[in-house]
Every structure is written in C-alpha cells, then in structure tokens.
Amino acid sequence: KGRGEITRGYMEITAVKGEKQIAFRALKDSGNLLRDPVSGKRVLILQAETAAALFSGVGSILLQNLSKEPNEVDLEQLRRCCKTAFWLLPVHTAVQDGMILAFRPDELLLDGKPTLEYVIGLSAGRMEIGGDCHAVIGV
C-alpha cells in the first residue's frame, strides 16, 4: 500500500451484560482517540439502538429512543431501570462538543479475544458508517 493510503478494517465485537449478549461489527478508526477521562480506557462508540438489546423492559426502550443530548434525567432513569453504572462522557469532535452516555459491559470480546481496555459509549440515532456496522472502534 502506498504512503497515506487509508485501509478500512472491521472487527467482530461481542458485548455481554448480565445474561444478555450482542454481537456486532465495528469499523476500525485510527482517528478515534476518545478515552474515558476517569479510567483512561478507550471508548468503543456503539449505536444506542444496538446496545438496547443488552437490557430489558423500560431500559431497553429508553436506549432505543435516546436523545442526541443525554442529560442527568436520562442518566438517572437508565441507572435505575438497567441497574447499570452509566455516566456522561465528554466528547470533542471537529464539528461539536457534547456528552454521550457510557457504561462498562461485563465482558467485551474483540475478534473473539477478551479485553478490559474499552468502555462502551452510546451514539443516539444511526451512525452513518455503512453496511452492517453498528460501531466505531479506535485502534
């Protein structure tokens, strides 16, 4: 490959929360440098609608309808319904600053290998990454 040529790659991800498990494809993105400021862990950005399958009842519905600007009310409702330690994570991009919800899955597998290096950040609405990708992972 020539210098400066971009290669797009994918990873197969499995996330586990309690008794539930989801599998999805993530686009590898060397430009995704997002880290959780408290733990220092990297952040895998996942569509909230996809992550909803890890939760039941009202929690799942709340994630399917997550607002683009999550706030303290969303946070408290999700914590209560999902019995999960969600937190707000600051995000800075070239076009805007904002907050996304984040949580730590019970288990995360990247191409079948367990990792403790990532937390999951939730993107409200569909991510325009094409094909059957539901996430973006920094590599």
PDB file of C-alpha atoms in Angstrom:
ATOM      1  CA  LYS A   1       0.000   0.000   0.000  1.00  0.00           C
ATOM      2  CA  GLY A   2       1.154   3.487  -0.772  1.00  0.00           C
ATOM      3  CA  ARG A   3       2.023   6.037   1.813  1.00  0.00           C
ATOM      4  CA  GLY A   4      -1.028   7.924   3.091  1.00  0.00           C
ATOM      5  CA  GLU A   5      -3.404   5.292   1.739  1.00  0.00           C
ATOM      6  CA  ILE A   6      -6.235   4.544   4.147  1.00  0.00           C
ATOM      7  CA  THR A   7      -7.222   0.967   4.852  1.00  0.00           C
ATOM      8  CA  ARG A   8     -10.616   0.320   6.341  1.00  0.00           C
ATOM      9  CA  GLY A   9     -10.847  -2.681   8.544  1.00  0.00           C
ATOM     10  CA  TYR A  10     -13.506  -4.204  10.716  1.00  0.00           C
ATOM     11  CA  MET A  11     -13.663  -6.068  13.990  1.00  0.00           C
ATOM     12  CA  GLU A  12     -16.269  -8.516  15.174  1.00  0.00           C
ATOM     13  CA  ILE A  13     -17.356  -7.489  18.670  1.00  0.00           C
ATOM     14  CA  THR A  14     -19.311  -9.352  21.326  1.00  0.00           C
ATOM     15  CA  ALA A  15     -20.599  -7.479  24.382  1.00  0.00           C
ATOM     16  CA  VAL A  16     -22.076  -9.188  27.435  1.00  0.00           C
ATOM     17  CA  LYS A  17     -24.184  -7.616  30.182  1.00  0.00           C
ATOM     18  CA  GLY A  18     -25.651  -9.997  32.732  1.00  0.00           C
ATOM     19  CA  GLU A  19     -27.477 -12.791  30.903  1.00  0.00           C
ATOM     20  CA  LYS A  20     -27.637 -10.885  27.617  1.00  0.00           C
ATOM     21  CA  GLN A  21     -25.150 -10.801  24.776  1.00  0.00           C
ATOM     22  CA  ILE A  22     -24.933  -8.975  21.442  1.00  0.00           C
ATOM     23  CA  ALA A  23     -22.601  -9.395  18.502  1.00  0.00           C
ATOM     24  CA  PHE A  24     -21.899  -6.622  16.015  1.00  0.00           C
ATOM     25  CA  ARG A  25     -19.325  -5.320  13.563  1.00  0.00           C
ATOM     26  CA  ALA A  26     -17.216  -2.231  14.296  1.00  0.00           C
ATOM     27  CA  LEU A  27     -15.274  -0.069  11.873  1.00  0.00           C
ATOM     28  CA  LYS A  28     -11.636   0.363  12.913  1.00  0.00           C
ATOM     29  CA  ASP A  29     -10.843   4.076  13.082  1.00  0.00           C
ATOM     30  CA  SER A  30      -7.326   5.246  13.865  1.00  0.00           C
ATOM     31  CA  GLY A  31      -8.773   8.757  14.308  1.00  0.00           C
ATOM     32  CA  ASN A  32     -10.995   7.714  17.237  1.00  0.00           C
ATOM     33  CA  LEU A  33      -8.818   8.751  20.154  1.00  0.00           C
ATOM     34  CA  LEU A  34     -11.679   9.056  22.655  1.00  0.00           C
ATOM     35  CA  ARG A  35     -10.855   7.885  26.178  1.00  0.00           C
ATOM     36  CA  ASP A  36     -12.796   7.877  29.414  1.00  0.00           C
ATOM     37  CA  PRO A  37     -11.136  10.655  31.450  1.00  0.00           C
ATOM     38  CA  VAL A  38     -11.554   8.790  34.765  1.00  0.00           C
ATOM     39  CA  SER A  39     -10.381   5.256  33.900  1.00  0.00           C
ATOM     40  CA  GLY A  40      -8.245   6.124  30.869  1.00  0.00           C
ATOM     41  CA  LYS A  41      -9.925   3.287  28.931  1.00  0.00           C
ATOM     42  CA  ARG A  42     -10.610   3.636  25.206  1.00  0.00           C
ATOM     43  CA  VAL A  43     -14.212   4.185  24.119  1.00  0.00           C
ATOM     44  CA  LEU A  44     -15.961   1.974  21.584  1.00  0.00           C
ATOM     45  CA  ILE A  45     -18.810   4.041  20.099  1.00  0.00           C
ATOM     46  CA  LEU A  46     -21.928   1.898  19.626  1.00  0.00           C
ATOM     47  CA  GLN A  47     -25.384   2.802  18.361  1.00  0.00           C
ATOM     48  CA  ALA A  48     -27.661   3.041  21.414  1.00  0.00           C
ATOM     49  CA  GLU A  49     -30.348   1.158  19.486  1.00  0.00           C
ATOM     50  CA  THR A  50     -27.975  -1.817  19.130  1.00  0.00           C
ATOM     51  CA  ALA A  51     -26.909  -1.654  22.791  1.00  0.00           C
ATOM     52  CA  ALA A  52     -30.589  -1.699  23.841  1.00  0.00           C
ATOM     53  CA  ALA A  53     -30.620  -5.479  23.276  1.00  0.00           C
ATOM     54  CA  LEU A  54     -28.318  -5.845  26.317  1.00  0.00           C
ATOM     55  CA  PHE A  55     -31.087  -4.546  28.582  1.00  0.00           C
ATOM     56  CA  SER A  56     -34.722  -5.411  29.311  1.00  0.00           C
ATOM     57  CA  GLY A  57     -38.016  -3.571  29.564  1.00  0.00           C
ATOM     58  CA  VAL A  58     -38.023   0.180  30.111  1.00  0.00           C
ATOM     59  CA  GLY A  59     -34.222   0.396  29.986  1.00  0.00           C
ATOM     60  CA  SER A  60     -34.177  -1.106  26.507  1.00  0.00           C
ATOM     61  CA  ILE A  61     -36.911   1.276  25.349  1.00  0.00           C
ATOM     62  CA  LEU A  62     -35.077   4.296  26.786  1.00  0.00           C
ATOM     63  CA  LEU A  63     -31.910   3.342  24.893  1.00  0.00           C
ATOM     64  CA  GLN A  64     -33.822   2.802  21.647  1.00  0.00           C
ATOM     65  CA  ASN A  65     -35.142   6.354  21.978  1.00  0.00           C
ATOM     66  CA  LEU A  66     -32.044   8.012  23.445  1.00  0.00           C
ATOM     67  CA  SER A  67     -31.894  11.754  22.820  1.00  0.00           C
ATOM     68  CA  LYS A  68     -28.927  13.247  20.971  1.00  0.00           C
ATOM     69  CA  GLU A  69     -28.157  15.337  24.067  1.00  0.00           C
ATOM     70  CA  PRO A  70     -28.368  12.921  27.022  1.00  0.00           C
ATOM     71  CA  ASN A  71     -28.764  14.645  30.370  1.00  0.00           C
ATOM     72  CA  GLU A  72     -28.896  13.901  34.091  1.00  0.00           C
ATOM     73  CA  VAL A  73     -32.559  12.813  33.870  1.00  0.00           C
ATOM     74  CA  ASP A  74     -31.739  10.228  31.160  1.00  0.00           C
ATOM     75  CA  LEU A  75     -28.778   9.112  33.230  1.00  0.00           C
ATOM     76  CA  GLU A  76     -30.797   8.560  36.423  1.00  0.00           C
ATOM     77  CA  GLN A  77     -33.631   6.767  34.598  1.00  0.00           C
ATOM     78  CA  LEU A  78     -31.209   4.401  32.872  1.00  0.00           C
ATOM     79  CA  ARG A  79     -29.266   3.691  36.052  1.00  0.00           C
ATOM     80  CA  ARG A  80     -32.490   2.820  37.846  1.00  0.00           C
ATOM     81  CA  CYS A  81     -34.075   0.736  35.039  1.00  0.00           C
ATOM     82  CA  CYS A  82     -30.932  -1.084  33.907  1.00  0.00           C
ATOM     83  CA  LYS A  83     -29.180  -1.419  37.275  1.00  0.00           C
ATOM     84  CA  THR A  84     -26.023  -0.287  35.491  1.00  0.00           C
ATOM     85  CA  ALA A  85     -23.479   2.431  36.280  1.00  0.00           C
ATOM     86  CA  PHE A  86     -23.981   4.714  33.274  1.00  0.00           C
ATOM     87  CA  TRP A  87     -22.073   8.009  33.206  1.00  0.00           C
ATOM     88  CA  LEU A  88     -21.838  11.070  30.956  1.00  0.00           C
ATOM     89  CA  LEU A  89     -18.682  11.211  28.869  1.00  0.00           C
ATOM     90  CA  PRO A  90     -17.479  14.464  27.259  1.00  0.00           C
ATOM     91  CA  VAL A  91     -16.873  14.193  23.510  1.00  0.00           C
ATOM     92  CA  HIS A  92     -14.983  16.726  21.389  1.00  0.00           C
ATOM     93  CA  THR A  93     -15.094  16.434  17.599  1.00  0.00           C
ATOM     94  CA  ALA A  94     -14.093  18.703  14.751  1.00  0.00           C
ATOM     95  CA  VAL A  95     -17.669  19.956  14.455  1.00  0.00           C
ATOM     96  CA  GLN A  96     -19.049  19.964  18.004  1.00  0.00           C
ATOM     97  CA  ASP A  97     -18.628  19.300  21.692  1.00  0.00           C
ATOM     98  CA  GLY A  98     -21.142  17.280  23.643  1.00  0.00           C
ATOM     99  CA  MET A  99     -21.824  14.414  26.002  1.00  0.00           C
ATOM    100  CA  ILE A 100     -22.603  10.762  25.404  1.00  0.00           C
ATOM    101  CA  LEU A 101     -23.689   8.045  27.799  1.00  0.00           C
ATOM    102  CA  ALA A 102     -21.127   5.373  28.609  1.00  0.00           C
ATOM    103  CA  PHE A 103     -21.076   2.095  30.517  1.00  0.00           C
ATOM    104  CA  ARG A 104     -18.778  -0.839  31.176  1.00  0.00           C
ATOM    105  CA  PRO A 105     -20.015  -4.179  29.819  1.00  0.00           C
ATOM    106  CA  ASP A 106     -19.483  -7.293  31.939  1.00  0.00           C
ATOM    107  CA  GLU A 107     -17.411  -8.755  29.116  1.00  0.00           C
ATOM    108  CA  LEU A 108     -16.152  -7.485  25.752  1.00  0.00           C
ATOM    109  CA  LEU A 109     -14.590  -9.638  23.038  1.00  0.00           C
ATOM    110  CA  LEU A 110     -12.715  -8.171  20.060  1.00  0.00           C
ATOM    111  CA  ASP A 111     -12.444 -10.727  17.256  1.00  0.00           C
ATOM    112  CA  GLY A 112     -13.079 -13.410  19.888  1.00  0.00           C
ATOM    113  CA  LYS A 113     -10.405 -12.196  22.335  1.00  0.00           C
ATOM    114  CA  PRO A 114     -11.427 -10.795  25.752  1.00  0.00           C
ATOM    115  CA  THR A 115     -10.358  -7.243  26.535  1.00  0.00           C
ATOM    116  CA  LEU A 116     -10.590  -4.902  29.509  1.00  0.00           C
ATOM    117  CA  GLU A 117      -9.266  -1.899  27.539  1.00  0.00           C
ATOM    118  CA  TYR A 118     -12.624  -0.447  26.423  1.00  0.00           C
ATOM    119  CA  VAL A 119     -15.850   1.005  27.732  1.00  0.00           C
ATOM    120  CA  ILE A 120     -18.893   1.494  25.516  1.00  0.00           C
ATOM    121  CA  GLY A 121     -20.072   4.988  24.558  1.00  0.00           C
ATOM    122  CA  LEU A 122     -23.576   5.272  23.129  1.00  0.00           C
ATOM    123  CA  SER A 123     -24.411   7.151  19.965  1.00  0.00           C
ATOM    124  CA  ALA A 124     -28.024   8.297  19.724  1.00  0.00           C
ATOM    125  CA  GLY A 125     -29.503   7.589  16.305  1.00  0.00           C
ATOM    126  CA  ARG A 126     -27.965   5.675  13.426  1.00  0.00           C
ATOM    127  CA  MET A 127     -24.289   6.057  12.706  1.00  0.00           C
ATOM    128  CA  GLU A 128     -23.597   6.652   9.018  1.00  0.00           C
ATOM    129  CA  ILE A 129     -20.771   4.144   8.620  1.00  0.00           C
ATOM    130  CA  GLY A 130     -22.321   1.918   6.005  1.00  0.00           C
ATOM    131  CA  GLY A 131     -23.078  -1.730   5.601  1.00  0.00           C
ATOM    132  CA  ASP A 132     -23.761  -3.778   8.669  1.00  0.00           C
ATOM    133  CA  CYS A 133     -21.511  -1.750  11.007  1.00  0.00           C
ATOM    134  CA  HIS A 134     -23.029  -0.592  14.275  1.00  0.00           C
ATOM    135  CA  ALA A 135     -19.926   0.814  15.975  1.00  0.00           C
ATOM    136  CA  VAL A 136     -16.602   2.599  15.606  1.00  0.00           C
ATOM    137  CA  ILE A 137     -13.537   1.427  17.499  1.00  0.00           C
ATOM    138  CA  GLY A 138     -10.266   3.283  17.899  1.00  0.00           C
ATOM    139  CA  VAL A 139      -7.206   1.183  17.109  1.00  0.00           C
TER     140      VAL A 139
END
